[in-house]
Amino acid sequence: MSGISPRDIRGLGATDIAAALRRRELTSVEVTQAYLEAIGAGNAGLGAYLTVDEQEALAQAREVDARRAKGEELGPYAGVPVAVKDNISTRGLRTTCASRILENYVPPYDATVVARLRQSGLVVLGKTNMDEFAMGSSGENSAFFPARNPWDPSRVPGGSSSGSAVAVAASLAPWALGSDTGGSVRQPASFCGLVGVKPTYGRVSRYGLVAFASSLDQIGTLTHDAAEAAALMGIISGYDPADSTSVPEPAPDYPALLGREIRGLRVGVVREGFGEGVEPGVQEALRRALDVLAGLGAVMGEVSLSMTTYALPAYYVIAPAEASSNLARYDGVRYGLRASNRSVTDMYGRTRQAGFGPEVKRRIMLGTYALSAGYYDAYYKKAQQIRTLIKNEFSSALQSYDVLVTPTAPSVAFRLGEKAADPVQMYYQDYFTIPVNMAGLPAVSVPCGFSGGLPVGMQLIGRWFDEAGLLAIAHAYLETTGWHRFRPEPAVSVAGEAR
Amino acid sequence: MAVTRAEVEHVAMLARLSLTEEEITQFTKQLNDILEAVRRMGEVDTTGVPPTMHALDQIKNVFRPDLPRPGLAREDVAGIAPAWAEGLFVVPKVVE
């Protein structure tokens, strides 16, 4: 046994845990045990995990320890635990998408990202809570129970990667994977004070990610700081022949590029980010963050993205249209729930009625309507044309600027139930994140302070495939400000700075 | 062009969702609310603008060699099916 207490282990973070494992000051079993105990004590109150894989996690940890003891060559993060969103397939481990229709579904294969985690020796702790089928911005659409924000459990953690954000923020996992179709990694990262990466479309394989809107979905990372994000991105990125939309290029060495020079970088502040729909506290935190970037030598400018306001309506055609088609596979035949055996049509209708929650049904209805005869040109084609204009606008802004900045979300975490009754209001949460998915660009949400005791996130948007550039800015910014060092309960910095 | 209750019932049939009466009422209202917000797209002149089908320009059609590859093992699939017999998925009778 090492002299490091379980609470201290969890305070180390992924990078220092990995270093301690390499120096053999800790074993993976000790680390995994510390997280499993914390999950046992904290998960009931926070709802971060839907499934905890205690036995298998410990078995994986023991295997890594044994290989290390034998002197085998291991990856730099071997033995570090990780949490995985429950829409990412894990062989032999229940994958529900927080839906009744997949409540008992155990995938017969691993998603490519999970296979990559395992190859790197990471230990999968369990599967995290989410909005059903990744449709939502609060976590309240989970069919099982809502996850709660560790900074204030009466508030939502954001969504749809709710449980992944809660697990990392509450130190129930050192880091986690999520998925982002319209902001589902970045907005919960913002609400929980984390770094959330939405990679360029095609950078990370979607094979084994349960499809929601295939032209927008991308797996991303939730971590405390930019160095961890770079490390985890390095593990999961790269070409995969099993995903025909994955880009046949090797991923760069993200950790090696963290120290890239910030001075002289052209930063375009998006004017719409200070519009009337954005809370004053969010605007203030963002203004201070921009001052810090200027202080680091960035050349600041201002840019208008006038198409931003049309991205949301276009998204609410494209994403539901793709979802209505993707979710047609849940029919009671091959896997998942079957609610009737009377006739095939009755089986389809009743299975889907019983298995899907209200938001999923709403989006299937919306998408089916938009694609139905007579409406295709008015809705789907129009939305795809607007998508072209959004892309063009970003493309031209990113010729003048190396990075664009907006708030990640227009508000800080709101109360459970506050927006649940009005879907249109809830959709506005993703106002600044959706355009990025429409264009396939990479973006990172970076913690940039607090408003009323709740975390605020700044969104950095970069050129296609320039995740490394974004992470370098995030790293320099966080090293200067220290916002990534704050932890909820007790809400003080682990490094000791006052709030 | 408001969405009528009859249209919502038709769309539910297309989507194979056996909605309740209350759900049909609720979705009729909500679809109209959402579509009203969506119709803001009409403010944008898209004459001659090509639609984007894929986020990245460099990916076109992707082909692989047409060679047989192993699929999922039958015994792995059997365990996840709601009804399974003799290596086949069992469904309600389709043809009378």
Coordinates of C-alpha atoms in Angstrom, one line a residue:
Chain A
M1 CA 0.0 0.0 0.0
S2 CA 1.1 3.5 -0.7
G3 CA 0.8 6.3 1.8
I4 CA -1.7 8.2 -0.4
S5 CA -5.3 8.3 1.0
P6 CA -8.2 7.6 -1.4
R7 CA -9.3 11.2 -1.1
D8 CA -5.9 12.4 -2.1
I9 CA -5.7 10.0 -5.0
R10 CA -8.9 11.5 -6.4
G11 CA -7.5 15.0 -5.8
L12 CA -4.5 14.2 -8.0
G13 CA -6.2 14.1 -11.4
A14 CA -5.5 11.9 -14.4
T15 CA -2.1 13.3 -15.2
D16 CA -0.6 12.9 -11.7
I17 CA -2.3 9.6 -11.1
A18 CA -0.7 8.3 -14.3
A19 CA 2.7 9.6 -13.2
A20 CA 2.3 8.0 -9.8
L21 CA 1.4 4.7 -11.4
R22 CA 4.5 4.9 -13.7
R23 CA 6.7 5.6 -10.6
R24 CA 4.9 2.7 -8.9
E25 CA 3.9 4.9 -6.0
L26 CA 0.3 3.7 -6.6
T27 CA -1.3 0.7 -8.1
S28 CA -4.2 0.8 -10.5
V29 CA -6.2 -1.4 -8.0
E30 CA -5.7 1.3 -5.3
V31 CA -6.7 4.1 -7.7
T32 CA -9.7 2.1 -9.1
Q33 CA -10.8 1.2 -5.5
A34 CA -10.6 4.8 -4.5
Y35 CA -13.0 5.9 -7.3
L36 CA -15.3 2.9 -6.8
E37 CA -15.6 3.8 -3.1
A38 CA -16.4 7.4 -3.9
I39 CA -19.0 6.3 -6.5
G40 CA -20.5 4.1 -3.8
A41 CA -20.8 7.0 -1.4
G42 CA -21.7 9.8 -3.9
N43 CA -23.6 8.4 -6.8
A44 CA -27.0 8.1 -5.2
G45 CA -27.1 11.8 -4.6
L46 CA -25.7 12.9 -7.9
G47 CA -27.0 10.3 -10.4
A48 CA -23.8 10.3 -12.4
Y49 CA -23.6 6.6 -13.3
L50 CA -26.3 4.3 -14.6
T51 CA -24.1 1.2 -14.4
V52 CA -20.9 0.7 -12.4
D53 CA -18.7 -2.2 -13.5
E54 CA -17.0 -2.9 -10.2
Q55 CA -15.8 -6.4 -10.8
E56 CA -14.6 -5.9 -14.4
A57 CA -12.9 -2.6 -13.5
L58 CA -11.0 -4.2 -10.7
A59 CA -10.0 -7.1 -13.0
Q60 CA -8.7 -4.7 -15.6
A61 CA -6.8 -2.8 -12.9
R62 CA -5.2 -6.0 -11.6
E63 CA -4.2 -7.0 -15.1
V64 CA -2.5 -3.6 -15.7
D65 CA -0.7 -3.9 -12.3
A66 CA 0.4 -7.4 -13.1
R67 CA 1.8 -6.4 -16.5
R68 CA 3.6 -3.4 -15.0
A69 CA 5.1 -5.7 -12.3
K70 CA 6.4 -7.9 -15.1
G71 CA 8.1 -4.9 -16.7
E72 CA 5.9 -4.8 -19.8
E73 CA 5.8 -1.7 -21.9
L74 CA 2.6 0.1 -21.1
G75 CA 1.0 3.3 -22.4
P76 CA 1.6 6.4 -20.3
Y77 CA -2.0 6.4 -18.9
A78 CA -2.3 2.6 -18.3
G79 CA -4.2 1.9 -15.1
V80 CA -6.0 5.3 -15.0
P81 CA -9.8 4.9 -14.6
V82 CA -12.2 6.5 -17.0
A83 CA -16.0 6.9 -17.2
V84 CA -17.9 6.4 -20.5
K85 CA -21.2 7.9 -21.6
D86 CA -23.9 5.3 -21.9
N87 CA -24.5 5.8 -25.6
I88 CA -21.0 4.4 -26.4
S89 CA -21.0 0.6 -26.9
T90 CA -19.1 -1.5 -24.4
R91 CA -18.9 -5.3 -25.0
G92 CA -20.5 -7.2 -22.2
L93 CA -21.5 -4.0 -20.3
R94 CA -25.1 -2.7 -20.4
T95 CA -25.5 0.3 -22.8
T96 CA -28.9 1.9 -22.3
C97 CA -28.7 5.4 -23.8
A98 CA -30.7 6.2 -20.7
S99 CA -33.7 4.8 -22.5
R100 CA -36.3 2.1 -21.5
I101 CA -36.0 0.7 -25.0
L102 CA -32.4 -0.3 -24.4
E103 CA -32.7 -0.9 -20.6
N104 CA -31.4 -4.4 -20.8
Y105 CA -29.2 -4.2 -23.9
V106 CA -25.7 -5.6 -23.6
P107 CA -23.7 -4.8 -26.8
P108 CA -21.8 -7.7 -28.4
Y109 CA -18.9 -5.4 -29.4
D110 CA -16.8 -2.5 -28.2
A111 CA -17.0 1.0 -29.8
T112 CA -13.7 1.9 -31.5
V113 CA -13.0 4.5 -28.8
V114 CA -13.6 1.9 -26.0
A115 CA -11.2 -0.5 -27.8
R116 CA -8.7 2.3 -27.9
L117 CA -9.2 3.0 -24.1
R118 CA -8.6 -0.6 -23.4
Q119 CA -5.5 -0.8 -25.7
S120 CA -4.1 2.1 -23.7
G121 CA -4.7 0.2 -20.5
L122 CA -7.4 2.6 -19.2
V123 CA -9.9 1.1 -16.7
V124 CA -13.6 1.6 -17.5
L125 CA -15.4 2.4 -14.3
G126 CA -18.9 2.4 -15.7
K127 CA -21.5 4.0 -17.9
T128 CA -22.7 7.5 -17.3
N129 CA -26.2 9.0 -17.2
M130 CA -27.4 11.2 -20.0
D131 CA -30.5 12.7 -21.7
E132 CA -32.2 9.8 -23.5
F133 CA -30.5 9.1 -26.8
A134 CA -28.4 12.3 -26.2
M135 CA -31.5 14.5 -26.8
G136 CA -31.5 17.3 -24.2
S137 CA -29.5 20.0 -22.5
S138 CA -30.2 19.3 -18.8
G139 CA -30.0 15.6 -18.1
E140 CA -33.7 15.6 -17.1
N141 CA -34.6 13.4 -20.1
S142 CA -32.9 10.4 -18.6
A143 CA -35.6 7.6 -18.4
F144 CA -34.1 6.5 -15.1
F145 CA -33.2 9.5 -12.9
P146 CA -31.7 13.0 -13.5
A147 CA -28.1 13.7 -12.8
R148 CA -27.5 16.7 -10.5
N149 CA -24.9 19.5 -10.6
P150 CA -22.2 19.0 -7.9
W151 CA -21.9 22.8 -7.6
D152 CA -25.6 22.9 -6.5
P153 CA -27.6 19.7 -6.5
S154 CA -30.8 21.6 -7.0
R155 CA -29.5 22.5 -10.4
V156 CA -29.0 20.6 -13.6
P157 CA -25.5 19.6 -14.8
G158 CA -26.4 20.4 -18.4
G159 CA -26.7 17.7 -21.1
S160 CA -26.8 15.5 -22.8
S161 CA -23.4 14.2 -21.4
S162 CA -24.7 14.9 -17.9
G163 CA -23.3 12.0 -16.0
S164 CA -19.9 12.2 -17.6
A165 CA -19.7 15.9 -16.5
V166 CA -21.0 15.2 -13.0
A167 CA -18.6 12.2 -12.6
V168 CA -15.5 14.3 -13.4
A169 CA -16.6 17.5 -11.5
A170 CA -17.4 15.5 -8.4
S171 CA -14.2 13.4 -8.7
L172 CA -16.2 10.2 -9.3
A173 CA -13.9 9.6 -12.3
P174 CA -10.6 11.4 -13.3
W175 CA -12.0 12.0 -16.8
A176 CA -14.7 10.8 -19.1
L177 CA -16.0 10.5 -22.6
G178 CA -19.1 12.1 -23.9
S179 CA -20.7 12.8 -27.2
D180 CA -21.6 16.1 -28.8
T181 CA -24.3 16.6 -31.5
G182 CA -25.3 20.2 -30.7
G183 CA -23.3 21.0 -27.6
S184 CA -23.7 17.9 -25.5
V185 CA -20.1 17.8 -24.3
R186 CA -19.5 21.6 -24.2
Q187 CA -22.6 22.8 -22.4
P188 CA -22.3 20.3 -19.4
A189 CA -18.6 21.1 -19.3
S190 CA -19.6 24.7 -18.9
F191 CA -22.2 24.1 -16.3
C192 CA -19.8 21.9 -14.2
G193 CA -16.6 23.9 -14.6
L194 CA -14.7 21.5 -16.9
V195 CA -12.8 21.4 -20.1
G196 CA -15.0 19.9 -22.8
V197 CA -13.7 19.1 -26.3
K198 CA -15.9 18.6 -29.3
P199 CA -13.4 17.4 -32.0
T200 CA -13.6 18.1 -35.7
Y201 CA -16.2 15.9 -37.4
G202 CA -14.3 12.8 -38.5
R203 CA -11.4 13.1 -36.1
V204 CA -12.8 10.5 -33.7
S205 CA -14.4 7.3 -34.9
R206 CA -18.2 7.1 -34.3
Y207 CA -18.2 3.3 -34.7
G208 CA -20.1 2.0 -31.8
L209 CA -21.5 5.4 -30.8
V210 CA -25.3 4.9 -30.8
A211 CA -26.4 7.1 -33.7
F212 CA -28.5 10.2 -33.0
A213 CA -27.8 12.6 -35.9
S214 CA -25.0 11.0 -37.9
S215 CA -23.9 14.1 -39.8
L216 CA -23.4 16.0 -36.5
D217 CA -22.5 13.4 -33.8
Q218 CA -18.9 13.4 -32.5
I219 CA -17.4 11.8 -29.4
G220 CA -15.5 14.2 -27.1
T221 CA -13.7 14.5 -23.8
L222 CA -14.6 15.9 -20.3
T223 CA -11.6 16.7 -18.1
H224 CA -10.5 19.2 -15.4
D225 CA -7.7 20.7 -17.5
A226 CA -6.4 21.1 -21.0
A227 CA -3.4 18.7 -20.5
E228 CA -5.7 15.9 -19.6
A229 CA -7.9 16.8 -22.6
A230 CA -4.9 16.6 -24.9
A231 CA -3.9 13.2 -23.4
L232 CA -7.4 11.7 -23.7
M233 CA -7.9 13.1 -27.2
G234 CA -4.6 11.5 -28.2
I235 CA -5.9 8.1 -27.0
I236 CA -9.3 8.2 -28.8
S237 CA -8.4 10.1 -32.1
G238 CA -7.4 8.7 -35.4
Y239 CA -8.6 7.0 -38.6
D240 CA -10.9 4.0 -38.3
P241 CA -12.0 2.1 -41.5
A242 CA -15.1 1.0 -39.6
D243 CA -16.4 4.6 -39.7
S244 CA -16.6 5.8 -43.3
T245 CA -16.9 9.4 -42.1
S246 CA -13.6 9.2 -40.2
V247 CA -10.8 11.1 -41.7
P248 CA -7.9 9.1 -43.1
E249 CA -5.2 11.2 -41.4
P250 CA -3.2 10.4 -38.3
A251 CA -4.1 12.5 -35.2
P252 CA -1.4 14.9 -34.1
D253 CA 0.5 14.5 -30.8
Y254 CA -1.8 16.7 -28.8
P255 CA 0.1 16.7 -25.5
A256 CA 3.3 17.7 -27.3
L257 CA 1.6 20.7 -28.9
L258 CA 0.2 22.2 -25.7
G259 CA 3.0 24.6 -25.3
R260 CA 2.3 26.3 -28.7
E261 CA 2.9 30.1 -28.7
I262 CA -0.2 32.3 -27.9
R263 CA 1.5 35.6 -28.5
G264 CA 0.3 37.1 -31.8
L265 CA -2.6 34.7 -32.2
R266 CA -5.6 36.4 -33.7
V267 CA -8.7 36.0 -31.5
G268 CA -12.1 37.0 -33.0
V269 CA -14.7 37.8 -30.4
V270 CA -18.1 36.9 -31.7
R271 CA -20.4 40.0 -31.3
E272 CA -23.5 37.8 -30.9
G273 CA -22.0 36.3 -27.8
F274 CA -22.9 39.5 -26.0
G275 CA -26.5 39.6 -27.2
E276 CA -29.5 40.3 -24.9
G277 CA -30.2 36.5 -24.5
V278 CA -26.9 36.1 -22.6
E279 CA -26.9 36.4 -18.8
P280 CA -25.0 39.5 -17.5
G281 CA -22.9 37.2 -15.2
V282 CA -21.8 35.1 -18.2
Q283 CA -21.0 38.2 -20.2
E284 CA -18.9 39.6 -17.3
A285 CA -16.9 36.4 -16.9
L286 CA -16.3 36.3 -20.6
R287 CA -15.1 39.9 -20.8
R288 CA -12.5 39.2 -18.0
A289 CA -11.4 36.1 -19.9
L290 CA -10.9 38.1 -23.1
D291 CA -8.7 40.6 -21.1
V292 CA -6.6 37.6 -19.9
L293 CA -6.1 36.4 -23.5
A294 CA -5.1 39.9 -24.5
G295 CA -2.7 40.0 -21.6
L296 CA -1.2 36.8 -23.0
G297 CA -0.3 38.6 -26.2
A298 CA -3.3 37.5 -28.3
V299 CA -4.4 40.1 -30.9
M300 CA -8.0 40.8 -30.3
G301 CA -10.6 41.6 -32.9
E302 CA -14.4 41.5 -33.3
V303 CA -16.4 39.6 -35.7
S304 CA -20.1 39.1 -36.4
L305 CA -21.6 35.7 -37.2
S306 CA -25.0 36.7 -38.5
M307 CA -26.0 33.2 -39.4
T308 CA -25.8 32.1 -35.8
T309 CA -29.5 32.9 -35.3
Y310 CA -30.5 30.6 -38.1
A311 CA -28.4 27.7 -37.0
L312 CA -30.9 26.7 -34.2
P313 CA -33.9 26.4 -36.5
A314 CA -31.9 24.6 -39.2
Y315 CA -30.6 22.2 -36.5
Y316 CA -34.1 21.4 -35.3
V317 CA -34.9 20.2 -38.8
I318 CA -31.7 18.3 -39.6
A319 CA -31.0 16.6 -36.2
P320 CA -34.6 15.3 -35.7
A321 CA -34.8 14.3 -39.4
E322 CA -31.6 12.2 -39.0
A323 CA -32.8 10.9 -35.6
S324 CA -36.2 9.8 -37.0
S325 CA -34.4 7.7 -39.5
N326 CA -31.7 6.4 -37.1
L327 CA -34.2 5.5 -34.4
A328 CA -36.3 3.5 -36.8
R329 CA -34.1 0.5 -35.9
Y330 CA -35.7 0.2 -32.5
D331 CA -38.6 -2.0 -33.6
G332 CA -38.6 -4.9 -31.1
V333 CA -37.1 -7.4 -33.6
R334 CA -33.4 -7.8 -33.0
Y335 CA -32.5 -6.3 -29.7
G336 CA -33.9 -4.0 -27.0
L337 CA -37.5 -3.9 -25.7
R338 CA -40.4 -5.8 -27.4
A339 CA -43.8 -4.7 -26.0
S340 CA -46.3 -6.8 -28.0
N341 CA -46.4 -10.0 -30.0
R342 CA -49.9 -9.4 -31.5
S343 CA -48.9 -8.4 -35.0
V344 CA -45.8 -6.9 -36.5
T345 CA -47.4 -3.4 -36.8
D346 CA -48.7 -3.7 -33.3
M347 CA -45.3 -4.8 -32.1
Y348 CA -43.6 -1.8 -33.7
G349 CA -46.1 0.8 -32.5
R350 CA -46.4 -0.4 -28.9
T351 CA -42.7 -1.2 -28.5
R352 CA -41.7 2.4 -29.5
Q353 CA -44.6 3.9 -27.6
A354 CA -43.5 2.1 -24.4
G355 CA -39.7 2.4 -25.0
F356 CA -39.2 6.1 -25.9
G357 CA -39.6 9.1 -23.6
P358 CA -41.4 12.3 -24.5
E359 CA -38.4 14.3 -25.9
V360 CA -37.4 11.3 -28.1
K361 CA -40.9 10.9 -29.4
R362 CA -41.2 14.7 -30.0
R363 CA -38.0 14.6 -32.1
I364 CA -39.0 11.5 -34.1
M365 CA -42.4 13.2 -34.8
L366 CA -40.7 16.4 -35.9
G367 CA -38.2 14.7 -38.1
T368 CA -40.7 12.4 -39.7
Y369 CA -42.9 15.4 -40.4
A370 CA -40.0 17.4 -41.9
L371 CA -39.1 14.5 -44.2
S372 CA -42.6 13.6 -45.2
A373 CA -44.0 14.1 -48.7
G374 CA -44.5 17.7 -49.6
Y375 CA -42.4 19.2 -46.8
Y376 CA -38.9 18.1 -47.8
D377 CA -37.9 21.2 -49.8
A378 CA -39.4 23.6 -47.3
Y379 CA -37.7 22.1 -44.3
Y380 CA -34.9 19.6 -44.9
K381 CA -33.4 21.1 -48.1
K382 CA -33.7 24.6 -46.8
A383 CA -31.9 23.7 -43.5
Q384 CA -29.1 22.0 -45.5
Q385 CA -28.7 25.2 -47.6
I386 CA -28.5 27.3 -44.4
R387 CA -25.9 24.8 -43.2
T388 CA -23.8 25.7 -46.3
L389 CA -24.1 29.4 -45.4
I390 CA -23.1 28.8 -41.8
K391 CA -20.0 26.9 -43.0
N392 CA -19.1 29.6 -45.4
E393 CA -19.4 32.3 -42.7
F394 CA -17.2 30.4 -40.3
S395 CA -14.7 29.7 -43.1
S396 CA -14.3 33.4 -43.9
A397 CA -14.1 34.4 -40.2
L398 CA -11.4 31.8 -39.6
Q399 CA -9.4 33.3 -42.5
S400 CA -9.1 36.5 -40.5
Y401 CA -8.8 34.9 -37.1
D402 CA -7.1 31.8 -35.6
V403 CA -9.8 31.3 -33.1
L404 CA -13.3 32.5 -32.4
V405 CA -14.7 33.1 -28.9
T406 CA -18.3 32.9 -27.6
P407 CA -19.9 32.0 -24.3
T408 CA -20.5 28.2 -24.3
A409 CA -24.0 28.6 -23.0
P410 CA -26.2 31.7 -22.6
S411 CA -26.6 31.0 -18.8
V412 CA -25.1 29.2 -15.9
A413 CA -26.7 26.0 -14.6
F414 CA -30.5 26.4 -14.1
R415 CA -32.8 24.6 -11.6
L416 CA -34.2 21.2 -12.2
G417 CA -37.7 21.6 -13.7
E418 CA -37.1 25.2 -14.6
K419 CA -37.2 24.7 -18.4
A420 CA -38.6 21.2 -18.7
A421 CA -42.1 22.4 -19.7
D422 CA -41.0 24.4 -22.7
P423 CA -39.0 22.6 -25.3
V424 CA -38.3 25.7 -27.4
Q425 CA -36.7 27.5 -24.4
M426 CA -34.6 24.5 -23.6
Y427 CA -33.3 24.4 -27.2
Y428 CA -31.9 27.9 -26.8
Q429 CA -29.3 26.5 -24.4
D430 CA -27.4 25.3 -27.5
Y431 CA -27.5 28.6 -29.3
F432 CA -23.7 29.0 -29.5
T433 CA -22.7 25.4 -29.7
I434 CA -25.0 24.2 -32.5
P435 CA -23.4 26.3 -35.3
V436 CA -20.1 24.5 -34.6
N437 CA -21.6 21.0 -35.2
M438 CA -23.4 22.3 -38.3
A439 CA -20.0 23.3 -39.7
G440 CA -18.1 20.2 -38.4
L441 CA -15.6 22.4 -36.6
P442 CA -13.6 21.7 -33.4
A443 CA -14.5 23.7 -30.3
V444 CA -13.5 23.6 -26.6
S445 CA -15.4 24.8 -23.6
V446 CA -13.0 26.2 -21.0
P447 CA -13.9 27.2 -17.4
C448 CA -13.6 31.0 -17.2
G449 CA -14.9 31.8 -13.7
F450 CA -18.1 31.9 -11.7
S451 CA -21.4 33.8 -11.7
G452 CA -23.4 33.5 -8.5
G453 CA -21.2 30.6 -7.4
L454 CA -21.8 28.6 -10.5
P455 CA -19.2 27.9 -13.3
V456 CA -19.2 29.8 -16.5
G457 CA -17.7 28.4 -19.8
M458 CA -15.9 30.1 -22.7
Q459 CA -16.2 28.5 -26.1
L460 CA -13.1 28.5 -28.3
I461 CA -13.8 27.6 -31.9
G462 CA -10.9 26.7 -34.3
R463 CA -10.2 25.8 -37.8
W464 CA -11.0 22.3 -39.1
F465 CA -8.6 19.8 -37.4
D466 CA -7.0 22.4 -35.2
E467 CA -7.9 20.9 -31.8
A468 CA -4.3 21.3 -30.9
G469 CA -4.4 25.0 -31.3
L470 CA -7.5 25.3 -29.2
L471 CA -6.0 23.2 -26.4
A472 CA -2.8 25.3 -26.4
I473 CA -4.9 28.4 -25.8
A474 CA -7.0 26.7 -23.2
H475 CA -3.8 25.5 -21.5
A476 CA -2.2 28.9 -21.4
Y477 CA -5.4 30.5 -20.2
L478 CA -6.0 28.0 -17.4
E479 CA -2.4 28.1 -16.3
T480 CA -2.7 31.9 -15.9
T481 CA -6.1 32.0 -14.2
G482 CA -6.3 28.7 -12.3
W483 CA -10.0 28.3 -12.9
H484 CA -9.6 24.5 -13.5
R485 CA -8.3 24.1 -9.9
F486 CA -11.7 24.8 -8.2
R487 CA -13.7 21.8 -7.0
P488 CA -17.3 21.7 -5.7
E489 CA -17.9 20.7 -2.0
P490 CA -16.0 22.3 -0.5
A491 CA -16.0 24.9 -3.2
V492 CA -12.4 25.9 -2.8
S493 CA -9.4 25.5 -5.0
V494 CA -7.3 22.4 -4.4
A495 CA -4.3 24.6 -4.9
G496 CA -5.4 26.8 -2.1
E497 CA -6.3 30.0 -3.9
A498 CA -9.3 31.9 -2.5
R499 CA -12.4 32.2 -4.7
Chain B
M1 CA -49.8 26.5 -42.3
A2 CA -50.5 25.0 -38.9
V3 CA -50.1 21.3 -38.3
T4 CA -53.5 19.7 -37.7
R5 CA -54.3 16.9 -35.3
A6 CA -55.0 14.6 -38.3
E7 CA -51.5 15.3 -39.7
V8 CA -50.0 14.5 -36.3
E9 CA -51.9 11.2 -36.3
H10 CA -50.7 10.5 -39.8
V11 CA -47.0 11.3 -38.9
A12 CA -47.3 9.1 -35.8
M13 CA -48.4 6.2 -38.0
L14 CA -45.5 6.8 -40.4
A15 CA -43.1 6.8 -37.4
R16 CA -44.7 3.7 -35.9
L17 CA -45.6 5.3 -32.6
S18 CA -48.8 4.3 -30.9
L19 CA -49.4 7.7 -29.2
T20 CA -52.0 8.3 -26.6
E21 CA -54.8 10.9 -27.1
E22 CA -53.1 13.2 -24.7
E23 CA -49.8 12.9 -26.5
I24 CA -51.4 13.7 -29.8
T25 CA -52.9 16.8 -28.3
Q26 CA -49.6 17.8 -26.7
F27 CA -47.5 17.1 -29.8
T28 CA -49.9 19.0 -32.1
K29 CA -49.3 22.1 -29.9
Q30 CA -45.6 21.6 -29.5
L31 CA -44.9 20.7 -33.2
N32 CA -46.6 24.0 -34.1
D33 CA -44.5 25.9 -31.6
I34 CA -41.3 24.4 -32.8
L35 CA -42.2 24.7 -36.5
E36 CA -43.0 28.4 -35.9
A37 CA -39.5 28.9 -34.6
V38 CA -38.1 26.8 -37.5
R39 CA -39.9 28.9 -40.1
R40 CA -37.5 31.7 -39.4
M41 CA -35.3 29.9 -41.9
G42 CA -37.5 31.6 -44.5
E43 CA -35.8 35.0 -43.8
V44 CA -32.6 33.6 -45.4
D45 CA -32.3 33.9 -49.2
T46 CA -30.9 30.5 -50.2
T47 CA -31.4 30.8 -54.0
G48 CA -28.7 28.9 -55.8
V49 CA -27.0 27.8 -52.5
P50 CA -26.0 24.1 -52.7
P51 CA -27.2 22.0 -49.7
T52 CA -24.5 20.6 -47.3
M53 CA -24.8 16.9 -46.9
H54 CA -21.5 16.3 -45.1
A55 CA -19.6 18.6 -42.8
L56 CA -16.2 18.0 -44.5
D57 CA -15.6 18.7 -48.2
Q58 CA -12.7 16.2 -48.5
I59 CA -14.8 13.2 -47.7
K60 CA -16.8 11.9 -50.7
N61 CA -18.0 8.4 -51.3
V62 CA -15.9 5.9 -49.3
F63 CA -15.3 2.4 -50.7
R64 CA -13.7 -0.7 -49.4
P65 CA -12.6 -3.9 -51.2
D66 CA -15.7 -6.1 -51.6
L67 CA -14.2 -9.1 -49.7
P68 CA -15.9 -11.3 -47.1
R69 CA -15.2 -10.5 -43.5
P70 CA -16.3 -12.1 -40.3
G71 CA -19.5 -10.6 -38.8
L72 CA -20.8 -10.8 -35.2
A73 CA -20.9 -14.3 -33.8
R74 CA -24.4 -15.8 -33.9
E75 CA -24.2 -16.8 -30.2
D76 CA -23.4 -13.2 -29.2
V77 CA -26.5 -12.0 -31.1
A78 CA -28.8 -14.7 -29.8
G79 CA -28.5 -13.4 -26.2
I80 CA -29.7 -9.9 -27.1
A81 CA -32.7 -10.7 -29.2
P82 CA -36.2 -10.4 -27.6
A83 CA -37.2 -13.7 -29.2
W84 CA -34.8 -16.2 -30.8
A85 CA -35.1 -19.8 -32.0
E86 CA -32.9 -22.1 -34.1
G87 CA -30.6 -19.3 -35.1
L88 CA -33.4 -17.0 -36.2
F89 CA -35.2 -13.9 -34.9
V90 CA -38.8 -14.8 -34.1
V91 CA -41.5 -12.2 -34.9
P92 CA -45.3 -12.2 -35.0
K93 CA -46.9 -13.8 -38.1
V94 CA -46.6 -11.5 -41.1
V95 CA -48.6 -13.3 -43.8
E96 CA -52.0 -14.7 -43.1

